Amino acid sequence: MNSTAKKLQDTIFSYIQHHNDSASLQKQDLGKKYEFTGETIEIDGHVLHRIRALRDFGYMFGKVKAGDLGGFIEKEDNLSHQGSCWVFDNARVYQNALVTDNAYVACDVIIKDSATVSDNARVVNNVHISDNAEVCDNAAIYDNVKIYGKAFVGDYSRISENVIINGATIIGDSDIESDTYLSPNDLICDKFIPEIDDPCW
C-alpha cells in the first residue's frame, strides 16, 4: 500500500470513528431524562442541585412532563436516567445514595450515604434513609421514618408513623407503624406491629 492510499484509509477510519463517537454521544444525551436547573442548596457540606425533567415519562401515580421540576441531588449518580424513578418536591439525595428503577421519592425525604431505593419502592414525607440501608421491591415508607445501618426493607412491606429501623430486615407483607423501634437482630416477615414502646424514640 503506497503512502497516499494509506493516508486516505487512515482518514476514512478517523471519520468513521468520529461519526460513531458522535452518534453514541447523541444517543446518550437523548436518553437523559433530567438536567440541573442551576438552583442549589447545601446540606452537610454537600451542594445539591434541583433537577428538571427533559422528557415526558410515566411513573406509578401519573406522569412527569418535560419541564417539571424535581427535588435535589448532588450528582447524576444519585438518580438513574433509566426507568421512571424520580425525586419530587424538596426530597434530597446525596453522597453515594441511589434512586433507581421505578422508585418514587417525595416530600422532605433525605437519602444519603450509600443507601439505595429501587424497584417500585415509594418513600414519602419526612423519611430519612442512610448508611447502607436498602429499600426495594414494592415497599412503601412514609410519615416520620428513619432507616439506617444495614437495614433491608423489601417485598410488600409498609412502614409508617414514627418508626426507627436500625439495621433490621423487613420482608413479606409486613406492616410496621406507630412508635416502633427495630434493631439489627430483628427479622420481620409477614407481621403487623401496631406499637412497641421504646425509650430511645
GROMACS .gro file of N, CA and C in nm, residues 134-140 150-159 165 167-176 182 185-193:
model
  114
  134GLU      N    1  -3.124  -0.043   5.248
  134GLU     CA    2  -3.180  -0.072   5.116
  134GLU      C    3  -3.331  -0.086   5.126
  135VAL      N    4  -3.401  -0.012   5.040
  135VAL     CA    5  -3.546  -0.021   5.029
  135VAL      C    6  -3.577  -0.060   4.885
  136CYS      N    7  -3.651  -0.167   4.866
  136CYS     CA    8  -3.669  -0.217   4.729
  136CYS      C    9  -3.804  -0.287   4.712
  137ASP      N   10  -3.818  -0.354   4.598
  137ASP     CA   11  -3.940  -0.425   4.562
  137ASP      C   12  -4.059  -0.328   4.562
  138ASN      N   13  -4.165  -0.360   4.634
  138ASN     CA   14  -4.285  -0.275   4.638
  138ASN      C   15  -4.306  -0.214   4.777
  139ALA      N   16  -4.197  -0.196   4.849
  139ALA     CA   17  -4.206  -0.139   4.984
  139ALA      C   18  -4.257   0.004   4.980
  140ALA      N   19  -4.332   0.042   5.083
  140ALA     CA   20  -4.385   0.178   5.097
  140ALA      C   21  -4.344   0.233   5.233
  150LYS      N   22  -2.753  -0.141   5.824
  150LYS     CA   23  -2.765  -0.231   5.709
  150LYS      C   24  -2.909  -0.281   5.695
  151ALA      N   25  -3.001  -0.195   5.725
  151ALA     CA   26  -3.143  -0.231   5.717
  151ALA      C   27  -3.181  -0.272   5.575
  152PHE      N   28  -3.273  -0.368   5.567
  152PHE     CA   29  -3.327  -0.412   5.438
  152PHE      C   30  -3.478  -0.416   5.449
  153VAL      N   31  -3.545  -0.342   5.361
  153VAL     CA   32  -3.691  -0.339   5.358
  153VAL      C   33  -3.735  -0.374   5.217
  154GLY      N   34  -3.806  -0.485   5.203
  154GLY     CA   35  -3.844  -0.528   5.069
  154GLY      C   36  -3.981  -0.592   5.062
  155ASP      N   37  -4.005  -0.659   4.950
  155ASP     CA   38  -4.133  -0.722   4.921
  155ASP      C   39  -4.247  -0.618   4.926
  156TYR      N   40  -4.353  -0.647   5.001
  156TYR     CA   41  -4.467  -0.554   5.008
  156TYR      C   42  -4.477  -0.487   5.145
  157SER      N   43  -4.365  -0.471   5.210
  157SER     CA   44  -4.364  -0.412   5.344
  157SER      C   45  -4.411  -0.267   5.343
  158ARG      N   46  -4.481  -0.229   5.450
  158ARG     CA   47  -4.527  -0.091   5.468
  158ARG      C   48  -4.480  -0.043   5.605
  159ILE      N   49  -4.415   0.072   5.607
  159ILE     CA   50  -4.362   0.127   5.732
  159ILE      C   51  -4.405   0.272   5.742
  165ILE      N   52  -3.588   0.206   6.207
  165ILE     CA   53  -3.537   0.076   6.164
  165ILE      C   54  -3.385   0.083   6.168
  167GLY      N   55  -3.100  -0.126   6.117
  167GLY     CA   56  -3.036  -0.247   6.068
  167GLY      C   57  -3.124  -0.370   6.059
  168ALA      N   58  -3.252  -0.358   6.085
  168ALA     CA   59  -3.342  -0.474   6.081
  168ALA      C   60  -3.373  -0.514   5.937
  169THR      N   61  -3.423  -0.637   5.922
  169THR     CA   62  -3.469  -0.688   5.793
  169THR      C   63  -3.620  -0.703   5.797
  170ILE      N   64  -3.688  -0.641   5.701
  170ILE     CA   65  -3.834  -0.645   5.698
  170ILE      C   66  -3.876  -0.690   5.558
  171ILE      N   67  -3.945  -0.802   5.551
  171ILE     CA   68  -3.981  -0.859   5.422
  171ILE      C   69  -4.124  -0.913   5.428
  172GLY      N   70  -4.168  -0.968   5.316
  172GLY     CA   71  -4.302  -1.023   5.308
  172GLY      C   72  -4.407  -0.913   5.305
  173ASP      N   73  -4.524  -0.944   5.359
  173ASP     CA   74  -4.635  -0.849   5.363
  173ASP      C   75  -4.643  -0.790   5.504
  174SER      N   76  -4.535  -0.728   5.547
  174SER     CA   77  -4.528  -0.674   5.683
  174SER      C   78  -4.583  -0.532   5.689
  175ASP      N   79  -4.639  -0.497   5.805
  175ASP     CA   80  -4.694  -0.363   5.826
  175ASP      C   81  -4.644  -0.314   5.962
  176ILE      N   82  -4.554  -0.216   5.960
  176ILE     CA   83  -4.492  -0.166   6.083
  176ILE      C   84  -4.530  -0.020   6.100
  182LEU      N   85  -3.691  -0.106   6.572
  182LEU     CA   86  -3.641  -0.239   6.537
  182LEU      C   87  -3.489  -0.235   6.528
  185ASN      N   88  -3.093  -0.717   6.506
  185ASN     CA   89  -3.125  -0.859   6.524
  185ASN      C   90  -3.268  -0.895   6.485
  186ASP      N   91  -3.348  -0.795   6.452
  186ASP     CA   92  -3.489  -0.820   6.420
  186ASP      C   93  -3.506  -0.862   6.274
  187LEU      N   94  -3.577  -0.972   6.255
  187LEU     CA   95  -3.617  -1.018   6.123
  187LEU      C   96  -3.769  -1.025   6.122
  188ILE      N   97  -3.831  -0.938   6.045
  188ILE     CA   98  -3.977  -0.928   6.042
  188ILE      C   99  -4.027  -0.978   5.907
  189CYS      N  100  -4.114  -1.078   5.909
  189CYS     CA  101  -4.169  -1.132   5.785
  189CYS      C  102  -4.319  -1.156   5.801
  190ASP      N  103  -4.396  -1.091   5.718
  190ASP     CA  104  -4.543  -1.107   5.720
  190ASP      C  105  -4.602  -1.080   5.858
  191LYS      N  106  -4.557  -0.972   5.921
  191LYS     CA  107  -4.608  -0.939   6.054
  191LYS      C  108  -4.667  -0.798   6.056
  192PHE      N  109  -4.764  -0.781   6.144
  192PHE     CA  110  -4.821  -0.649   6.170
  192PHE      C  111  -4.780  -0.608   6.311
  193ILE      N  112  -4.713  -0.495   6.322
  193ILE     CA  113  -4.671  -0.445   6.454
  193ILE      C  114  -4.735  -0.309   6.476
   0.00000   0.00000   0.00000
